[in-house]
Amino acid sequence: MTRSQSARRLATVVGVIAALVLGFGSIRAAAAWTAAAAPLSVTPESVTALQSQLAGERDRSAALQQQLDALESQSTDLAGALDAARAQIGADAGHARDLAAQLKTAKGRLAKLQATIAAANRASQARAATTTIVQVAAPPAPTSTAGAGGDDGRAGGDD
């Protein structure tokens, strides 16, 4: 080996070591710079705290599920009541149609009756206008005699 080869090898080894030191130094500088720019001010929560929060959320989820089940039950009840109300409305509408028909018939009868009453009133007024009034003289009052006994009109005293 020659001296120039040894020098080249030594220069290569020194260059590689210098590159490694420079790389390691730049990594340390970047880490320090990043740590300074974004400090970790909030410490992460402990495992027990996270487990406690998870248990609380599970309890809340169970309570919400119960409320959801109750709402579903109420919704089913309301749907049944709505169906019953619709059926009642249908029955009431049929009854209303029947009553409307009865009312129409009754109005027709009332109109005929009013026409009959009006005709009877007109006929009565026409008769009253043509009726002559006849006065009958009252019969003369009986004359009383001195020997009459009693007010039954018979003669005699004792029966």
JSON list of C-alpha atoms in Angstrom, two decimals:
[
{"chain": "A", "resi": 1, "resn": "MET", "atom": "CA", "xyz": [0.00, 0.00, 0.00]},
{"chain": "A", "resi": 2, "resn": "THR", "atom": "CA", "xyz": [1.16, 3.27, -0.79]},
{"chain": "A", "resi": 3, "resn": "ARG", "atom": "CA", "xyz": [1.06, 6.33, 1.12]},
{"chain": "A", "resi": 4, "resn": "SER", "atom": "CA", "xyz": [-1.45, 8.00, -1.10]},
{"chain": "A", "resi": 5, "resn": "GLN", "atom": "CA", "xyz": [-3.83, 5.10, -0.70]},
{"chain": "A", "resi": 6, "resn": "SER", "atom": "CA", "xyz": [-3.55, 5.31, 3.05]},
{"chain": "A", "resi": 7, "resn": "ALA", "atom": "CA", "xyz": [-4.17, 9.02, 2.91]},
{"chain": "A", "resi": 8, "resn": "ARG", "atom": "CA", "xyz": [-7.22, 8.51, 0.75]},
{"chain": "A", "resi": 9, "resn": "ARG", "atom": "CA", "xyz": [-8.58, 5.87, 3.07]},
{"chain": "A", "resi": 10, "resn": "LEU", "atom": "CA", "xyz": [-7.95, 8.04, 6.06]},
{"chain": "A", "resi": 11, "resn": "ALA", "atom": "CA", "xyz": [-9.59, 11.00, 4.36]},
{"chain": "A", "resi": 12, "resn": "THR", "atom": "CA", "xyz": [-12.58, 8.84, 3.45]},
{"chain": "A", "resi": 13, "resn": "VAL", "atom": "CA", "xyz": [-12.94, 7.54, 7.01]},
{"chain": "A", "resi": 14, "resn": "VAL", "atom": "CA", "xyz": [-12.58, 11.06, 8.43]},
{"chain": "A", "resi": 15, "resn": "GLY", "atom": "CA", "xyz": [-15.16, 12.32, 5.85]},
{"chain": "A", "resi": 16, "resn": "VAL", "atom": "CA", "xyz": [-17.63, 9.58, 6.75]},
{"chain": "A", "resi": 17, "resn": "ILE", "atom": "CA", "xyz": [-17.19, 10.27, 10.47]},
{"chain": "A", "resi": 18, "resn": "ALA", "atom": "CA", "xyz": [-17.59, 13.99, 9.85]},
{"chain": "A", "resi": 19, "resn": "ALA", "atom": "CA", "xyz": [-20.76, 13.35, 7.81]},
{"chain": "A", "resi": 20, "resn": "LEU", "atom": "CA", "xyz": [-22.16, 11.16, 10.60]},
{"chain": "A", "resi": 21, "resn": "VAL", "atom": "CA", "xyz": [-21.37, 13.75, 13.25]},
{"chain": "A", "resi": 22, "resn": "LEU", "atom": "CA", "xyz": [-22.83, 16.50, 11.10]},
{"chain": "A", "resi": 23, "resn": "GLY", "atom": "CA", "xyz": [-26.00, 14.41, 10.45]},
{"chain": "A", "resi": 24, "resn": "PHE", "atom": "CA", "xyz": [-26.35, 13.55, 14.12]},
{"chain": "A", "resi": 25, "resn": "GLY", "atom": "CA", "xyz": [-25.87, 17.19, 15.09]},
{"chain": "A", "resi": 26, "resn": "SER", "atom": "CA", "xyz": [-28.46, 18.43, 12.60]},
{"chain": "A", "resi": 27, "resn": "ILE", "atom": "CA", "xyz": [-30.98, 15.86, 13.84]},
{"chain": "A", "resi": 28, "resn": "ARG", "atom": "CA", "xyz": [-30.40, 17.05, 17.42]},
{"chain": "A", "resi": 29, "resn": "ALA", "atom": "CA", "xyz": [-30.72, 20.68, 16.36]},
{"chain": "A", "resi": 30, "resn": "ALA", "atom": "CA", "xyz": [-33.99, 19.99, 14.46]},
{"chain": "A", "resi": 31, "resn": "ALA", "atom": "CA", "xyz": [-35.40, 18.11, 17.46]},
{"chain": "A", "resi": 32, "resn": "ALA", "atom": "CA", "xyz": [-34.52, 20.98, 19.79]},
{"chain": "A", "resi": 33, "resn": "TRP", "atom": "CA", "xyz": [-35.99, 23.50, 17.37]},
{"chain": "A", "resi": 34, "resn": "THR", "atom": "CA", "xyz": [-39.25, 21.48, 17.02]},
{"chain": "A", "resi": 35, "resn": "ALA", "atom": "CA", "xyz": [-39.50, 21.04, 20.80]},
{"chain": "A", "resi": 36, "resn": "ALA", "atom": "CA", "xyz": [-39.06, 24.77, 21.32]},
{"chain": "A", "resi": 37, "resn": "ALA", "atom": "CA", "xyz": [-41.69, 25.60, 18.64]},
{"chain": "A", "resi": 38, "resn": "ALA", "atom": "CA", "xyz": [-44.37, 23.21, 19.92]},
{"chain": "A", "resi": 39, "resn": "PRO", "atom": "CA", "xyz": [-43.90, 22.56, 23.62]},
{"chain": "A", "resi": 40, "resn": "LEU", "atom": "CA", "xyz": [-45.92, 19.78, 25.19]},
{"chain": "A", "resi": 41, "resn": "SER", "atom": "CA", "xyz": [-47.79, 21.82, 27.80]},
{"chain": "A", "resi": 42, "resn": "VAL", "atom": "CA", "xyz": [-50.60, 19.37, 28.48]},
{"chain": "A", "resi": 43, "resn": "THR", "atom": "CA", "xyz": [-49.63, 16.06, 29.88]},
{"chain": "A", "resi": 44, "resn": "PRO", "atom": "CA", "xyz": [-51.48, 13.07, 28.50]},
{"chain": "A", "resi": 45, "resn": "GLU", "atom": "CA", "xyz": [-54.17, 11.54, 30.68]},
{"chain": "A", "resi": 46, "resn": "SER", "atom": "CA", "xyz": [-53.43, 8.47, 32.66]},
{"chain": "A", "resi": 47, "resn": "VAL", "atom": "CA", "xyz": [-54.84, 5.08, 31.76]},
{"chain": "A", "resi": 48, "resn": "THR", "atom": "CA", "xyz": [-57.08, 5.03, 34.84]},
{"chain": "A", "resi": 49, "resn": "ALA", "atom": "CA", "xyz": [-58.55, 8.41, 33.93]},
{"chain": "A", "resi": 50, "resn": "LEU", "atom": "CA", "xyz": [-59.24, 7.20, 30.38]},
{"chain": "A", "resi": 51, "resn": "GLN", "atom": "CA", "xyz": [-60.85, 4.01, 31.71]},
{"chain": "A", "resi": 52, "resn": "SER", "atom": "CA", "xyz": [-63.01, 6.07, 34.06]},
{"chain": "A", "resi": 53, "resn": "GLN", "atom": "CA", "xyz": [-64.14, 8.28, 31.17]},
{"chain": "A", "resi": 54, "resn": "LEU", "atom": "CA", "xyz": [-64.86, 5.20, 29.06]},
{"chain": "A", "resi": 55, "resn": "ALA", "atom": "CA", "xyz": [-67.02, 3.73, 31.84]},
{"chain": "A", "resi": 56, "resn": "GLY", "atom": "CA", "xyz": [-68.89, 7.05, 32.13]},
{"chain": "A", "resi": 57, "resn": "GLU", "atom": "CA", "xyz": [-69.53, 7.13, 28.38]},
{"chain": "A", "resi": 58, "resn": "ARG", "atom": "CA", "xyz": [-70.76, 3.53, 28.46]},
{"chain": "A", "resi": 59, "resn": "ASP", "atom": "CA", "xyz": [-73.20, 4.44, 31.25]},
{"chain": "A", "resi": 60, "resn": "ARG", "atom": "CA", "xyz": [-74.36, 7.45, 29.26]},
{"chain": "A", "resi": 61, "resn": "SER", "atom": "CA", "xyz": [-74.77, 5.29, 26.17]},
{"chain": "A", "resi": 62, "resn": "ALA", "atom": "CA", "xyz": [-76.86, 2.78, 28.14]},
{"chain": "A", "resi": 63, "resn": "ALA", "atom": "CA", "xyz": [-79.08, 5.59, 29.48]},
{"chain": "A", "resi": 64, "resn": "LEU", "atom": "CA", "xyz": [-79.54, 6.98, 25.98]},
{"chain": "A", "resi": 65, "resn": "GLN", "atom": "CA", "xyz": [-80.43, 3.51, 24.71]},
{"chain": "A", "resi": 66, "resn": "GLN", "atom": "CA", "xyz": [-83.11, 3.22, 27.41]},
{"chain": "A", "resi": 67, "resn": "GLN", "atom": "CA", "xyz": [-84.51, 6.61, 26.44]},
{"chain": "A", "resi": 68, "resn": "LEU", "atom": "CA", "xyz": [-84.50, 5.56, 22.80]},
{"chain": "A", "resi": 69, "resn": "ASP", "atom": "CA", "xyz": [-86.37, 2.36, 23.67]},
{"chain": "A", "resi": 70, "resn": "ALA", "atom": "CA", "xyz": [-88.93, 4.36, 25.66]},
{"chain": "A", "resi": 71, "resn": "LEU", "atom": "CA", "xyz": [-89.40, 6.77, 22.75]},
{"chain": "A", "resi": 72, "resn": "GLU", "atom": "CA", "xyz": [-89.85, 3.85, 20.37]},
{"chain": "A", "resi": 73, "resn": "SER", "atom": "CA", "xyz": [-92.50, 2.37, 22.67]},
{"chain": "A", "resi": 74, "resn": "GLN", "atom": "CA", "xyz": [-94.29, 5.72, 22.88]},
{"chain": "A", "resi": 75, "resn": "SER", "atom": "CA", "xyz": [-94.07, 6.07, 19.12]},
{"chain": "A", "resi": 76, "resn": "THR", "atom": "CA", "xyz": [-95.70, 2.66, 18.70]},
{"chain": "A", "resi": 77, "resn": "ASP", "atom": "CA", "xyz": [-98.45, 3.64, 21.15]},
{"chain": "A", "resi": 78, "resn": "LEU", "atom": "CA", "xyz": [-99.03, 6.92, 19.32]},
{"chain": "A", "resi": 79, "resn": "ALA", "atom": "CA", "xyz": [-99.19, 5.11, 15.97]},
{"chain": "A", "resi": 80, "resn": "GLY", "atom": "CA", "xyz": [-101.87, 2.80, 17.41]},
{"chain": "A", "resi": 81, "resn": "ALA", "atom": "CA", "xyz": [-103.81, 5.76, 18.78]},
{"chain": "A", "resi": 82, "resn": "LEU", "atom": "CA", "xyz": [-103.52, 7.50, 15.42]},
{"chain": "A", "resi": 83, "resn": "ASP", "atom": "CA", "xyz": [-104.91, 4.45, 13.64]},
{"chain": "A", "resi": 84, "resn": "ALA", "atom": "CA", "xyz": [-107.79, 4.29, 16.12]},
{"chain": "A", "resi": 85, "resn": "ALA", "atom": "CA", "xyz": [-108.47, 8.00, 15.63]},
{"chain": "A", "resi": 86, "resn": "ARG", "atom": "CA", "xyz": [-108.49, 7.57, 11.86]},
{"chain": "A", "resi": 87, "resn": "ALA", "atom": "CA", "xyz": [-110.98, 4.72, 12.17]},
{"chain": "A", "resi": 88, "resn": "GLN", "atom": "CA", "xyz": [-113.15, 6.85, 14.47]},
{"chain": "A", "resi": 89, "resn": "ILE", "atom": "CA", "xyz": [-112.97, 9.74, 12.02]},
{"chain": "A", "resi": 90, "resn": "GLY", "atom": "CA", "xyz": [-114.12, 7.42, 9.24]},
{"chain": "A", "resi": 91, "resn": "ALA", "atom": "CA", "xyz": [-117.04, 6.19, 11.35]},
{"chain": "A", "resi": 92, "resn": "ASP", "atom": "CA", "xyz": [-117.92, 9.76, 12.36]},
{"chain": "A", "resi": 93, "resn": "ALA", "atom": "CA", "xyz": [-117.82, 10.88, 8.72]},
{"chain": "A", "resi": 94, "resn": "GLY", "atom": "CA", "xyz": [-120.27, 8.11, 7.80]},
{"chain": "A", "resi": 95, "resn": "HIS", "atom": "CA", "xyz": [-122.53, 9.09, 10.69]},
{"chain": "A", "resi": 96, "resn": "ALA", "atom": "CA", "xyz": [-122.30, 12.75, 9.62]},
{"chain": "A", "resi": 97, "resn": "ARG", "atom": "CA", "xyz": [-123.37, 11.79, 6.09]},
{"chain": "A", "resi": 98, "resn": "ASP", "atom": "CA", "xyz": [-126.36, 9.90, 7.52]},
{"chain": "A", "resi": 99, "resn": "LEU", "atom": "CA", "xyz": [-127.29, 12.87, 9.70]},
{"chain": "A", "resi": 100, "resn": "ALA", "atom": "CA", "xyz": [-126.94, 15.24, 6.74]},
{"chain": "A", "resi": 101, "resn": "ALA", "atom": "CA", "xyz": [-129.34, 13.05, 4.73]},
{"chain": "A", "resi": 102, "resn": "GLN", "atom": "CA", "xyz": [-131.78, 12.98, 7.65]},
{"chain": "A", "resi": 103, "resn": "LEU", "atom": "CA", "xyz": [-131.50, 16.75, 8.01]},
{"chain": "A", "resi": 104, "resn": "LYS", "atom": "CA", "xyz": [-132.22, 17.23, 4.31]},
{"chain": "A", "resi": 105, "resn": "THR", "atom": "CA", "xyz": [-135.32, 15.02, 4.60]},
{"chain": "A", "resi": 106, "resn": "ALA", "atom": "CA", "xyz": [-136.45, 16.87, 7.74]},
{"chain": "A", "resi": 107, "resn": "LYS", "atom": "CA", "xyz": [-135.94, 20.24, 6.02]},
{"chain": "A", "resi": 108, "resn": "GLY", "atom": "CA", "xyz": [-138.08, 19.05, 3.11]},
{"chain": "A", "resi": 109, "resn": "ARG", "atom": "CA", "xyz": [-140.84, 17.94, 5.49]},
{"chain": "A", "resi": 110, "resn": "LEU", "atom": "CA", "xyz": [-140.56, 21.23, 7.39]},
{"chain": "A", "resi": 111, "resn": "ALA", "atom": "CA", "xyz": [-140.90, 23.21, 4.17]},
{"chain": "A", "resi": 112, "resn": "LYS", "atom": "CA", "xyz": [-144.02, 21.20, 3.22]},
{"chain": "A", "resi": 113, "resn": "LEU", "atom": "CA", "xyz": [-145.45, 21.68, 6.72]},
{"chain": "A", "resi": 114, "resn": "GLN", "atom": "CA", "xyz": [-144.75, 25.42, 6.62]},
{"chain": "A", "resi": 115, "resn": "ALA", "atom": "CA", "xyz": [-146.41, 25.63, 3.21]},
{"chain": "A", "resi": 116, "resn": "THR", "atom": "CA", "xyz": [-149.44, 23.75, 4.57]},
{"chain": "A", "resi": 117, "resn": "ILE", "atom": "CA", "xyz": [-149.60, 26.04, 7.61]},
{"chain": "A", "resi": 118, "resn": "ALA", "atom": "CA", "xyz": [-149.32, 29.13, 5.42]},
{"chain": "A", "resi": 119, "resn": "ALA", "atom": "CA", "xyz": [-152.11, 27.83, 3.15]},
{"chain": "A", "resi": 120, "resn": "ALA", "atom": "CA", "xyz": [-154.28, 27.08, 6.19]},
{"chain": "A", "resi": 121, "resn": "ASN", "atom": "CA", "xyz": [-153.64, 30.59, 7.57]},
{"chain": "A", "resi": 122, "resn": "ARG", "atom": "CA", "xyz": [-154.58, 32.14, 4.23]},
{"chain": "A", "resi": 123, "resn": "ALA", "atom": "CA", "xyz": [-157.75, 30.02, 4.09]},
{"chain": "A", "resi": 124, "resn": "SER", "atom": "CA", "xyz": [-158.61, 30.96, 7.67]},
{"chain": "A", "resi": 125, "resn": "GLN", "atom": "CA", "xyz": [-158.11, 34.63, 6.95]},
{"chain": "A", "resi": 126, "resn": "ALA", "atom": "CA", "xyz": [-160.24, 34.32, 3.82]},
{"chain": "A", "resi": 127, "resn": "ARG", "atom": "CA", "xyz": [-163.06, 32.65, 5.82]},
{"chain": "A", "resi": 128, "resn": "ALA", "atom": "CA", "xyz": [-162.82, 35.29, 8.52]},
{"chain": "A", "resi": 129, "resn": "ALA", "atom": "CA", "xyz": [-163.19, 38.01, 5.94]},
{"chain": "A", "resi": 130, "resn": "THR", "atom": "CA", "xyz": [-166.33, 36.41, 4.42]},
{"chain": "A", "resi": 131, "resn": "THR", "atom": "CA", "xyz": [-167.95, 35.19, 7.61]},
{"chain": "A", "resi": 132, "resn": "THR", "atom": "CA", "xyz": [-171.05, 37.11, 8.72]},
{"chain": "A", "resi": 133, "resn": "ILE", "atom": "CA", "xyz": [-171.63, 37.57, 12.33]},
{"chain": "A", "resi": 134, "resn": "VAL", "atom": "CA", "xyz": [-175.11, 36.65, 13.49]},
{"chain": "A", "resi": 135, "resn": "GLN", "atom": "CA", "xyz": [-176.22, 37.97, 16.82]},
{"chain": "A", "resi": 136, "resn": "VAL", "atom": "CA", "xyz": [-178.84, 36.09, 18.65]},
{"chain": "A", "resi": 137, "resn": "ALA", "atom": "CA", "xyz": [-181.01, 37.98, 21.04]},
{"chain": "A", "resi": 138, "resn": "ALA", "atom": "CA", "xyz": [-180.97, 36.75, 24.55]},
{"chain": "A", "resi": 139, "resn": "PRO", "atom": "CA", "xyz": [-184.23, 35.18, 25.73]},
{"chain": "A", "resi": 140, "resn": "PRO", "atom": "CA", "xyz": [-186.32, 37.32, 28.03]},
{"chain": "A", "resi": 141, "resn": "ALA", "atom": "CA", "xyz": [-185.76, 36.77, 31.67]},
{"chain": "A", "resi": 142, "resn": "PRO", "atom": "CA", "xyz": [-188.54, 34.85, 33.45]},
{"chain": "A", "resi": 143, "resn": "THR", "atom": "CA", "xyz": [-190.91, 36.90, 35.43]},
{"chain": "A", "resi": 144, "resn": "SER", "atom": "CA", "xyz": [-191.36, 35.94, 38.95]},
{"chain": "A", "resi": 145, "resn": "THR", "atom": "CA", "xyz": [-194.82, 35.42, 40.52]},
{"chain": "A", "resi": 146, "resn": "ALA", "atom": "CA", "xyz": [-195.67, 35.95, 44.11]},
{"chain": "A", "resi": 147, "resn": "GLY", "atom": "CA", "xyz": [-196.71, 32.38, 44.87]},
{"chain": "A", "resi": 148, "resn": "ALA", "atom": "CA", "xyz": [-193.71, 30.69, 43.40]},
{"chain": "A", "resi": 149, "resn": "GLY", "atom": "CA", "xyz": [-191.69, 28.81, 45.88]},
{"chain": "A", "resi": 150, "resn": "GLY", "atom": "CA", "xyz": [-188.10, 28.21, 45.28]},
{"chain": "A", "resi": 151, "resn": "ASP", "atom": "CA", "xyz": [-185.96, 29.11, 42.44]},
{"chain": "A", "resi": 152, "resn": "ASP", "atom": "CA", "xyz": [-186.29, 25.93, 40.50]},
{"chain": "A", "resi": 153, "resn": "GLY", "atom": "CA", "xyz": [-189.31, 27.28, 38.66]},
{"chain": "A", "resi": 154, "resn": "ARG", "atom": "CA", "xyz": [-191.78, 24.74, 39.99]},
{"chain": "A", "resi": 155, "resn": "ALA", "atom": "CA", "xyz": [-194.77, 25.59, 42.04]},
{"chain": "A", "resi": 156, "resn": "GLY", "atom": "CA", "xyz": [-195.16, 24.15, 45.41]},
{"chain": "A", "resi": 157, "resn": "GLY", "atom": "CA", "xyz": [-193.21, 24.25, 48.50]},
{"chain": "A", "resi": 158, "resn": "ASP", "atom": "CA", "xyz": [-192.42, 20.81, 49.85]},
{"chain": "A", "resi": 159, "resn": "ASP", "atom": "CA", "xyz": [-191.08, 18.00, 47.94]}
]
